[in-house]
mmCIF file of C-alpha atoms (C1' of nucleotides) in Angstrom:
data_model
loop_
_atom_site.group_PDB
_atom_site.id
_atom_site.type_symbol
_atom_site.label_atom_id
_atom_site.label_comp_id
_atom_site.label_asym_id
_atom_site.label_seq_id
_atom_site.Cartn_x
_atom_site.Cartn_y
_atom_site.Cartn_z
ATOM 1 C CA MET V 1 190.369 137.864 -24.040
ATOM 2 C CA PRO V 2 187.055 138.428 -22.743
ATOM 3 C CA HIS V 3 183.976 139.505 -24.765
ATOM 4 C CA LYS V 4 183.550 141.807 -23.863
ATOM 5 C CA LYS V 5 186.618 143.710 -24.798
ATOM 6 C CA ILE V 6 186.299 141.652 -27.894
ATOM 7 C CA ILE V 7 182.525 143.874 -28.942
ATOM 8 C CA ARG V 8 183.907 147.006 -27.830
ATOM 9 C CA ASP V 9 187.606 146.535 -29.687
ATOM 10 C CA LEU V 10 185.418 145.879 -32.816
ATOM 11 C CA ASN V 11 183.983 149.606 -32.247
ATOM 12 C CA LEU V 12 180.727 148.269 -31.685
ATOM 13 C CA LYS V 13 178.223 148.517 -28.228
ATOM 14 C CA VAL V 14 178.570 145.809 -25.879
ATOM 15 C CA THR V 15 174.797 144.055 -25.553
ATOM 16 C CA SER V 16 173.527 141.608 -23.975
ATOM 17 C CA GLN V 17 172.556 139.709 -27.492
ATOM 18 C CA ARG V 18 176.844 140.394 -28.815
ATOM 19 C CA LEU V 19 177.209 138.418 -25.403
ATOM 20 C CA LEU V 20 175.385 135.931 -25.516
ATOM 21 C CA ILE V 21 176.222 135.044 -29.586
ATOM 22 C CA LEU V 22 180.333 134.986 -28.935
ATOM 23 C CA GLU V 23 179.068 132.517 -25.525
ATOM 24 C CA VAL V 24 177.903 129.995 -27.955
ATOM 25 C CA VAL V 25 179.664 130.744 -30.559
ATOM 26 C CA ARG V 26 182.577 130.157 -27.903
ATOM 27 C CA ASN V 27 181.652 127.184 -25.936
ATOM 28 C CA GLY V 28 179.468 125.340 -28.800
ATOM 29 C CA PRO V 29 181.218 122.537 -31.420
ATOM 30 C CA SER V 30 183.391 124.062 -33.104
ATOM 31 C CA HIS V 31 182.168 124.435 -35.879
ATOM 32 C CA PHE V 32 178.436 125.614 -36.784
ATOM 33 C CA THR V 33 176.057 127.174 -39.427
ATOM 34 C CA ALA V 34 174.508 130.835 -38.384
ATOM 35 C CA GLN V 35 171.196 128.610 -37.609
ATOM 36 C CA ASP V 36 172.911 126.483 -34.958
ATOM 37 C CA VAL V 37 173.374 129.543 -33.324
ATOM 38 C CA PHE V 38 170.835 131.466 -33.793
ATOM 39 C CA GLU V 39 168.584 127.813 -32.032
ATOM 40 C CA SER V 40 171.152 127.875 -29.711
ATOM 41 C CA VAL V 41 171.305 131.865 -28.373
ATOM 42 C CA LEU V 42 167.470 131.186 -28.562
ATOM 43 C CA ALA V 43 167.033 129.203 -25.947
ATOM 44 C CA ARG V 44 168.437 131.056 -23.828
ATOM 45 C CA ASN V 45 166.985 134.220 -24.671
ATOM 46 C CA PRO V 46 163.511 133.557 -27.017
ATOM 47 C CA GLU V 47 163.680 137.382 -27.873
ATOM 48 C CA ILE V 48 166.438 137.259 -30.299
ATOM 49 C CA GLY V 49 166.004 138.000 -33.800
ATOM 50 C CA PHE V 50 168.213 136.234 -36.163
ATOM 51 C CA ALA V 51 168.948 138.929 -38.575
ATOM 52 C CA THR V 52 171.182 139.710 -35.435
ATOM 53 C CA VAL V 53 172.838 137.162 -35.512
ATOM 54 C CA TYR V 54 173.584 137.138 -39.077
ATOM 55 C CA ARG V 55 175.017 140.197 -38.642
ATOM 56 C CA PHE V 56 176.961 139.476 -35.830
ATOM 57 C CA LEU V 57 177.858 136.587 -37.948
ATOM 58 C CA ARG V 58 179.301 138.507 -40.663
ATOM 59 C CA THR V 59 181.284 141.497 -38.165
ATOM 60 C CA LEU V 60 183.063 138.731 -36.522
ATOM 61 C CA SER V 61 183.805 137.310 -40.029
ATOM 62 C CA GLU V 62 184.986 140.217 -40.947
ATOM 63 C CA HIS V 63 187.245 141.048 -38.823
ATOM 64 C CA SER V 64 188.959 137.885 -38.762
ATOM 65 C CA TYR V 65 187.892 136.983 -35.275
ATOM 66 C CA VAL V 66 185.889 133.993 -36.797
ATOM 67 C CA THR V 67 186.197 131.793 -40.617
ATOM 68 C CA GLU V 68 183.413 131.765 -42.588
ATOM 69 C CA ILE V 69 183.528 129.287 -45.679
ATOM 70 C CA ARG V 70 181.022 129.165 -47.039
ATOM 71 C CA MET V 71 180.725 126.201 -50.048
ATOM 72 C CA GLY V 72 178.316 126.029 -52.673
ATOM 73 C CA GLY V 73 174.363 125.765 -51.763
ATOM 74 C CA MET V 74 174.801 125.067 -47.979
ATOM 75 C CA PRO V 75 174.725 126.782 -45.388
ATOM 76 C CA ALA V 76 177.931 128.366 -44.969
ATOM 77 C CA ARG V 77 179.541 127.174 -41.852
ATOM 78 C CA TYR V 78 181.576 129.410 -39.221
ATOM 79 C CA GLU V 79 184.522 128.512 -37.016
ATOM 80 C CA TRP V 80 185.971 130.514 -34.422
ATOM 81 C CA ALA V 81 189.261 131.589 -35.169
ATOM 82 C CA GLY V 82 191.519 131.385 -32.977
ATOM 83 C CA LYS V 83 193.655 128.734 -34.391
ATOM 84 C CA ARG V 84 195.513 127.933 -36.027
ATOM 85 C CA HIS V 85 195.546 128.180 -39.862
ATOM 86 C CA HIS V 86 194.269 124.821 -41.559
ATOM 87 C CA ASP V 87 191.848 123.720 -44.151
ATOM 88 C CA HIS V 88 189.272 120.806 -44.022
ATOM 89 C CA LEU V 89 188.198 117.655 -45.189
ATOM 90 C CA THR V 90 185.352 116.514 -45.037
ATOM 91 C CA CYS V 91 183.674 113.286 -45.244
ATOM 92 C CA VAL V 92 180.186 113.343 -47.690
ATOM 93 C CA SER V 93 178.582 110.718 -46.476
ATOM 94 C CA CYS V 94 178.048 110.965 -42.296
ATOM 95 C CA ALA V 95 179.987 114.903 -42.909
ATOM 96 C CA ASN V 96 182.091 114.576 -40.507
ATOM 97 C CA ILE V 97 184.632 117.426 -40.822
ATOM 98 C CA VAL V 98 188.620 116.746 -40.195
ATOM 99 C CA GLU V 99 191.021 118.989 -40.041
ATOM 100 C CA PHE V 100 194.233 119.433 -41.450
ATOM 101 C CA GLU V 101 197.309 121.719 -41.575
ATOM 102 C CA ASN V 102 200.390 121.064 -44.532
ATOM 103 C CA THR V 103 202.269 123.413 -44.457
ATOM 104 C CA GLU V 104 204.072 122.091 -47.786
ATOM 105 C CA ILE V 105 200.628 122.550 -49.762
ATOM 106 C CA GLU V 106 200.866 126.135 -48.142
ATOM 107 C CA ARG V 107 203.544 126.725 -49.862
ATOM 108 C CA LEU V 108 203.090 125.631 -53.183
ATOM 109 C CA GLN V 109 200.027 127.770 -53.248
ATOM 110 C CA GLU V 110 202.461 130.907 -52.846
ATOM 111 C CA LYS V 111 204.587 129.511 -55.552
ATOM 112 C CA VAL V 112 201.798 129.207 -57.922
ATOM 113 C CA ALA V 113 200.440 132.564 -57.121
ATOM 114 C CA LYS V 114 204.168 133.959 -57.705
ATOM 115 C CA GLN V 115 204.600 131.904 -61.142
ATOM 116 C CA PHE V 116 201.114 133.895 -62.564
ATOM 117 C CA GLY V 117 202.603 137.394 -60.688
ATOM 118 C CA PHE V 118 199.699 137.210 -58.128
ATOM 119 C CA SER V 119 199.799 138.456 -54.644
ATOM 120 C CA LEU V 120 198.011 136.294 -53.213
ATOM 121 C CA THR V 121 195.217 137.295 -50.906
ATOM 122 C CA ASP V 122 193.113 134.017 -49.878
ATOM 123 C CA HIS V 123 191.708 130.641 -50.288
ATOM 124 C CA VAL V 124 189.646 127.609 -50.555
ATOM 125 C CA LEU V 125 190.967 123.993 -50.256
ATOM 126 C CA GLU V 126 189.029 121.717 -48.758
ATOM 127 C CA LEU V 127 189.426 117.774 -49.354
ATOM 128 C CA TYR V 128 186.712 115.189 -49.819
ATOM 129 C CA GLY V 129 186.241 111.586 -49.294
ATOM 130 C CA VAL V 130 184.916 108.490 -47.050
ATOM 131 C CA CYS V 131 185.505 108.914 -43.987
ATOM 132 C CA PRO V 132 187.505 105.097 -41.965
ATOM 133 C CA GLU V 133 183.801 105.074 -40.388
ATOM 134 C CA CYS V 134 182.062 105.191 -43.910
ATOM 135 C CA ARG V 135 184.407 103.102 -46.246
ATOM 136 C CA ALA V 136 183.778 100.234 -43.303
ATOM 137 C CA LYS V 137 179.949 100.756 -43.206
ATOM 138 C CA GLU V 138 179.927 100.460 -47.417
ATOM 139 C CA SER V 139 181.810 97.710 -47.619
ATOM 140 C CA ALA V 140 180.405 95.680 -44.785
ATOM 141 C CA ALA V 141 176.906 96.967 -47.215
ATOM 142 C CA LYS V 142 178.346 95.664 -50.357
ATOM 143 C CA ALA V 143 179.458 92.340 -47.934
ATOM 144 C CA ARG V 144 176.111 91.224 -47.823
ATOM 145 C CA MET S 1 182.225 113.529 -79.605
ATOM 146 C CA PRO S 2 179.178 114.569 -81.447
ATOM 147 C CA HIS S 3 176.673 116.897 -79.600
ATOM 148 C CA LYS S 4 173.440 114.707 -80.231
ATOM 149 C CA LYS S 5 176.212 111.278 -79.372
ATOM 150 C CA ILE S 6 176.766 113.221 -75.593
ATOM 151 C CA ILE S 7 172.340 113.558 -75.297
ATOM 152 C CA ARG S 8 172.348 110.415 -76.026
ATOM 153 C CA ASP S 9 174.486 109.104 -73.721
ATOM 154 C CA LEU S 10 173.030 110.729 -71.333
ATOM 155 C CA ASN S 11 170.029 108.206 -71.877
ATOM 156 C CA LEU S 12 167.696 111.685 -72.260
ATOM 157 C CA LYS S 13 166.347 112.699 -75.096
ATOM 158 C CA VAL S 14 167.466 115.196 -78.739
ATOM 159 C CA THR S 15 165.656 118.320 -78.669
ATOM 160 C CA SER S 16 166.640 121.778 -80.259
ATOM 161 C CA GLN S 17 167.242 123.415 -76.804
ATOM 162 C CA ARG S 18 169.825 120.896 -75.806
ATOM 163 C CA LEU S 19 171.897 121.411 -78.573
ATOM 164 C CA LEU S 20 171.970 124.598 -78.654
ATOM 165 C CA ILE S 21 173.146 124.774 -74.872
ATOM 166 C CA LEU S 22 176.022 122.226 -75.928
ATOM 167 C CA GLU S 23 176.414 124.614 -78.513
ATOM 168 C CA VAL S 24 177.090 127.621 -76.546
ATOM 169 C CA VAL S 25 178.464 125.501 -74.149
ATOM 170 C CA ARG S 26 181.178 124.523 -75.868
ATOM 171 C CA ASN S 27 181.590 127.559 -78.137
ATOM 172 C CA GLY S 28 181.454 129.902 -76.081
ATOM 173 C CA PRO S 29 184.065 131.011 -73.485
ATOM 174 C CA SER S 30 185.315 128.440 -70.762
ATOM 175 C CA HIS S 31 184.206 129.593 -67.608
ATOM 176 C CA PHE S 32 180.220 130.460 -67.530
ATOM 177 C CA THR S 33 178.023 130.713 -65.623
ATOM 178 C CA ALA S 34 173.831 130.006 -66.167
ATOM 179 C CA GLN S 35 173.081 133.156 -66.485
ATOM 180 C CA ASP S 36 176.005 133.425 -69.166
ATOM 181 C CA VAL S 37 174.532 130.033 -71.171
ATOM 182 C CA PHE S 38 170.772 131.581 -70.648
ATOM 183 C CA GLU S 39 171.355 134.632 -71.965
ATOM 184 C CA SER S 40 174.076 132.968 -75.131
ATOM 185 C CA VAL S 41 170.916 130.912 -75.562
ATOM 186 C CA LEU S 42 168.163 133.412 -75.105
ATOM 187 C CA ALA S 43 169.199 135.332 -78.416
ATOM 188 C CA ARG S 44 168.831 132.501 -80.926
ATOM 189 C CA ASN S 45 165.947 131.184 -79.218
ATOM 190 C CA PRO S 46 164.075 133.024 -77.684
ATOM 191 C CA GLU S 47 161.354 130.429 -77.074
ATOM 192 C CA ILE S 48 163.997 128.587 -74.260
ATOM 193 C CA GLY S 49 163.427 128.630 -70.496
ATOM 194 C CA PHE S 50 165.578 129.413 -68.090
ATOM 195 C CA ALA S 51 164.903 125.927 -66.137
ATOM 196 C CA THR S 52 165.825 124.475 -68.685
ATOM 197 C CA VAL S 53 169.072 125.379 -68.788
ATOM 198 C CA TYR S 54 170.070 125.403 -65.213
ATOM 199 C CA ARG S 55 168.323 121.270 -65.342
ATOM 200 C CA PHE S 56 170.300 120.661 -68.029
ATOM 201 C CA LEU S 57 173.743 121.950 -66.587
ATOM 202 C CA ARG S 58 172.804 120.018 -63.947
ATOM 203 C CA THR S 59 172.927 117.019 -65.536
ATOM 204 C CA LEU S 60 176.026 117.306 -67.811
ATOM 205 C CA SER S 61 177.564 118.251 -63.776
ATOM 206 C CA GLU S 62 176.638 114.944 -62.508
ATOM 207 C CA HIS S 63 177.556 113.330 -65.524
ATOM 208 C CA SER S 64 181.214 114.973 -65.339
ATOM 209 C CA TYR S 65 180.975 116.715 -68.975
ATOM 210 C CA VAL S 66 181.129 119.827 -67.573
ATOM 211 C CA THR S 67 182.358 120.667 -64.185
ATOM 212 C CA GLU S 68 180.238 122.665 -61.554
ATOM 213 C CA ILE S 69 182.216 125.409 -58.825
ATOM 214 C CA ARG S 70 179.831 126.779 -56.530
ATOM 215 C CA MET S 71 181.863 129.162 -54.476
ATOM 216 C CA GLY S 72 179.511 131.471 -51.600
ATOM 217 C CA GLY S 73 177.167 133.354 -52.480
ATOM 218 C CA MET S 74 178.124 133.724 -56.321
ATOM 219 C CA PRO S 75 176.257 132.281 -58.940
ATOM 220 C CA ALA S 76 177.933 128.351 -59.769
ATOM 221 C CA ARG S 77 180.147 129.021 -62.594
ATOM 222 C CA TYR S 78 180.641 125.925 -64.901
ATOM 223 C CA GLU S 79 183.950 124.995 -67.498
ATOM 224 C CA TRP S 80 183.690 122.224 -70.477
ATOM 225 C CA ALA S 81 185.670 119.023 -68.170
ATOM 226 C CA GLY S 82 187.247 118.317 -71.165
ATOM 227 C CA LYS S 83 190.090 119.636 -70.471
ATOM 228 C CA ARG S 84 192.348 117.820 -68.145
ATOM 229 C CA HIS S 85 192.489 118.594 -63.757
ATOM 230 C CA HIS S 86 193.422 122.337 -63.028
ATOM 231 C CA ASP S 87 192.363 124.687 -60.485
ATOM 232 C CA HIS S 88 191.982 128.475 -60.449
ATOM 233 C CA LEU S 89 193.304 131.672 -58.928
ATOM 234 C CA THR S 90 191.205 134.277 -59.370
ATOM 235 C CA CYS S 91 191.599 137.898 -59.054
ATOM 236 C CA VAL S 92 189.855 139.230 -56.272
ATOM 237 C CA SER S 93 189.236 142.825 -58.416
ATOM 238 C CA CYS S 94 188.633 141.606 -61.962
ATOM 239 C CA ALA S 95 187.785 138.394 -61.141
ATOM 240 C CA ASN S 96 190.301 137.104 -63.821
ATOM 241 C CA ILE S 97 190.694 133.381 -64.006
ATOM 242 C CA VAL S 98 193.701 131.804 -64.640
ATOM 243 C CA GLU S 99 193.816 127.980 -64.852
ATOM 244 C CA PHE S 100 196.812 126.188 -63.243
ATOM 245 C CA GLU S 101 197.924 122.731 -62.120
ATOM 246 C CA ASN S 102 200.340 121.306 -60.056
ATOM 247 C CA THR S 103 200.639 117.914 -59.496
ATOM 248 C CA GLU S 104 202.420 118.443 -56.103
ATOM 249 C CA ILE S 105 199.817 120.106 -54.564
ATOM 250 C CA GLU S 106 197.486 116.845 -55.845
ATOM 251 C CA ARG S 107 199.902 114.771 -54.770
ATOM 252 C CA LEU S 108 200.084 116.398 -51.111
ATOM 253 C CA GLN S 109 196.300 116.151 -51.501
ATOM 254 C CA GLU S 110 196.184 112.162 -51.404
ATOM 255 C CA LYS S 111 198.097 112.480 -48.917
ATOM 256 C CA VAL S 112 196.690 113.966 -46.135
ATOM 257 C CA ALA S 113 193.151 111.480 -47.055
ATOM 258 C CA LYS S 114 195.463 109.061 -46.674
ATOM 259 C CA GLN S 115 196.457 110.468 -43.417
ATOM 260 C CA PHE S 116 193.299 110.591 -41.688
ATOM 261 C CA GLY S 117 192.176 106.993 -43.359
ATOM 262 C CA PHE S 118 189.829 108.595 -45.907
ATOM 263 C CA SER S 119 189.122 108.157 -49.644
ATOM 264 C CA LEU S 120 189.371 111.059 -50.782
ATOM 265 C CA THR S 121 186.660 111.904 -53.743
ATOM 266 C CA ASP S 122 186.986 115.063 -54.526
ATOM 267 C CA HIS S 123 188.838 118.258 -53.669
ATOM 268 C CA VAL S 124 188.620 122.679 -54.640
ATOM 269 C CA LEU S 125 190.665 124.788 -54.008
ATOM 270 C CA GLU S 126 190.732 127.700 -55.137
ATOM 271 C CA LEU S 127 193.580 130.688 -54.744
ATOM 272 C CA TYR S 128 192.407 133.914 -54.498
ATOM 273 C CA GLY S 129 194.453 137.009 -55.108
ATOM 274 C CA VAL S 130 195.170 140.121 -57.124
ATOM 275 C CA CYS S 131 196.316 139.886 -60.166
ATOM 276 C CA PRO S 132 199.838 141.726 -62.519
ATOM 277 C CA GLU S 133 197.471 144.259 -64.345
ATOM 278 C CA CYS S 134 194.824 145.174 -60.477
ATOM 279 C CA ARG S 135 198.820 145.164 -59.121
ATOM 280 C CA ALA S 136 199.987 147.769 -61.043
ATOM 281 C CA LYS S 137 196.864 149.772 -60.910
ATOM 282 C CA GLU S 138 196.379 150.074 -56.989
ATOM 283 C CA SER S 139 200.437 151.201 -56.841
ATOM 284 C CA ALA S 140 199.503 153.699 -59.426
ATOM 285 C CA ALA S 141 196.280 154.980 -57.705
ATOM 286 C CA LYS S 142 198.667 154.776 -54.817
ATOM 287 C CA ALA S 143 201.492 156.721 -55.720
ATOM 288 C CA ARG S 144 198.996 159.703 -57.346
ATOM 289 C "C1'" DG D 1 169.949 161.593 -15.656
ATOM 290 C "C1'" DT D 2 169.658 162.516 -20.698
ATOM 291 C "C1'" DG D 3 169.156 162.410 -25.501
ATOM 292 C "C1'" DA D 4 172.220 161.405 -29.687
ATOM 293 C "C1'" DA D 5 173.761 157.420 -32.321
ATOM 294 C "C1'" DA D 6 173.381 152.310 -32.792
ATOM 295 C "C1'" DA D 7 171.460 147.794 -32.280
ATOM 296 C "C1'" DT D 8 167.644 144.563 -32.517
ATOM 297 C "C1'" DG D 9 163.781 142.588 -34.481
ATOM 298 C "C1'" DA D 10 160.243 141.820 -36.895
ATOM 299 C "C1'" DA D 11 159.116 140.746 -41.870
ATOM 300 C "C1'" DA D 12 159.498 142.444 -46.251
ATOM 301 C "C1'" DG D 13 163.209 141.861 -50.029
ATOM 302 C "C1'" DT D 14 167.031 139.092 -53.236
ATOM 303 C "C1'" DC D 15 168.855 136.145 -55.300
ATOM 304 C "C1'" DA D 16 170.047 132.363 -57.579
ATOM 305 C "C1'" DT D 17 167.937 127.646 -57.477
ATOM 306 C "C1'" DT D 18 165.001 124.771 -58.180
ATOM 307 C "C1'" DC D 19 159.678 122.650 -58.498
ATOM 308 C "C1'" DG D 20 154.425 121.137 -59.669
ATOM 309 C "C1'" DC D 21 152.174 120.547 -63.366
ATOM 310 C "C1'" DA D 22 149.804 121.457 -67.885
ATOM 311 C "C1'" DA D 23 151.012 122.148 -72.511
ATOM 312 C "C1'" DT D 24 154.255 120.137 -76.168
ATOM 313 C "C1'" DT D 25 157.789 116.824 -78.526
ATOM 314 C "C1'" DA D 26 160.598 113.159 -79.667
ATOM 315 C "C1'" DT D 27 160.554 107.678 -79.765
ATOM 316 C "C1'" DC D 28 159.108 104.156 -79.725
ATOM 317 C "C1'" DT D 29 154.870 101.097 -81.841
ATOM 318 C "C1'" DT D 30 152.239 99.063 -84.464
ATOM 319 C "C1'" DA Y 1 153.491 107.126 -90.894
ATOM 320 C "C1'" DA Y 2 150.178 107.480 -87.842
ATOM 321 C "C1'" DG Y 3 149.214 106.972 -82.576
ATOM 322 C "C1'" DA Y 4 150.851 105.608 -78.639
ATOM 323 C "C1'" DT Y 5 153.352 106.821 -74.465
ATOM 324 C "C1'" DA Y 6 156.680 108.671 -71.563
ATOM 325 C "C1'" DA Y 7 160.220 111.953 -71.288
ATOM 326 C "C1'" DT Y 8 160.577 117.334 -72.002
ATOM 327 C "C1'" DT Y 9 159.707 122.361 -71.534
ATOM 328 C "C1'" DG Y 10 158.525 127.077 -69.528
ATOM 329 C "C1'" DC Y 11 156.147 129.347 -66.919
ATOM 330 C "C1'" DG Y 12 155.363 130.831 -62.908
ATOM 331 C "C1'" DA Y 13 155.407 130.127 -57.755
ATOM 332 C "C1'" DA Y 14 158.016 128.487 -54.309
ATOM 333 C "C1'" DT Y 15 162.587 127.602 -50.983
ATOM 334 C "C1'" DG Y 16 166.607 128.777 -49.071
ATOM 335 C "C1'" DA Y 17 170.109 131.290 -47.074
ATOM 336 C "C1'" DC Y 18 170.294 135.591 -46.535
ATOM 337 C "C1'" DT Y 19 170.173 140.881 -45.640
ATOM 338 C "C1'" DT Y 20 167.559 144.771 -45.624
ATOM 339 C "C1'" DT Y 21 164.233 148.290 -43.977
ATOM 340 C "C1'" DC Y 22 162.462 150.603 -40.015
ATOM 341 C "C1'" DA Y 23 159.304 151.833 -36.339
ATOM 342 C "C1'" DT Y 24 160.612 150.212 -31.439
ATOM 343 C "C1'" DT Y 25 164.645 149.988 -27.809
ATOM 344 C "C1'" DT Y 26 169.184 150.412 -25.728
ATOM 345 C "C1'" DT Y 27 173.523 151.996 -24.942
ATOM 346 C "C1'" DC Y 28 177.207 154.808 -23.303
ATOM 347 C "C1'" DA Y 29 179.010 159.277 -23.233
ATOM 348 C "C1'" DC Y 30 178.760 163.481 -21.073
#
DNA sequence: GTGAAAATGAAAGTCATTCGCAATTATCTT
DNA sequence: AAGATAATTGCGAATGACTTTCATTTTCAC
């Protein structure tokens, strides 16, 4: 979908800043913070304010164009929501993020909600661990 | 375990403020924010500082005496970690929290981590939905 | 083109949390 | 039990991630 159409779908005016933000969000790395986006955008247009980036990212996430993940303390991470639903497995040592999907877990979540009479609207599943590379490094360090 | 012993186990000095904080944490509601604790503690000792509560709660959570749950934006919620592991199902409408445990989900999480070669250290699973009471209210409101 | 309404940038404001530090206290040491 | 000593505290100021405000541009429907 062309970027202009996305903006119009949101009932917003098409501005150069919004186009630039979309450009960066869709062509950059898949996980990014508002700060990341702000910096990339700044490089191409030094006249942009970071409030504009925040504002637009918020709007995009409210309309499910991007997914916002807020884990305690640290800045919110975003990602373009085009792809299928998935959760994250994050390395606590190097911050590398792996995406996974597991329909079995999803199904069990629904089941739990139903058990308590809740209608499920959303969920957060974030796994934390040590990735293979960091595990290797750690055992190497221990052997030394 | 007596509160003094808990504090000594942490290699900390036994002070009246730490004892008071433990008192409040262990006898109050099971889920609480630092602000909640601060206010309860203030009622019994008006000479206590906010930072002291935060500092001690942080230490307690670092040593797994309490569990800290930080969801984006809002203040961190804590709970005494004595009980068995569980996750939360939170009502987005009235903020009521239901605890649940599901070993099947836990097992699948381990499996996912193993698939990617990670050793799992931690996880966050928070389900959001509308509780039975709020669902009833909502449909009543709609019918009006 | 024109003008009303929306968007923007810069700066100030929030809010939860953390820090710096001088004054106070708990726990040795003797 | 008194003093030494090192941790702890309360306060206010600092931080960091947003969020809002508002005067000034821009956009776009006519």
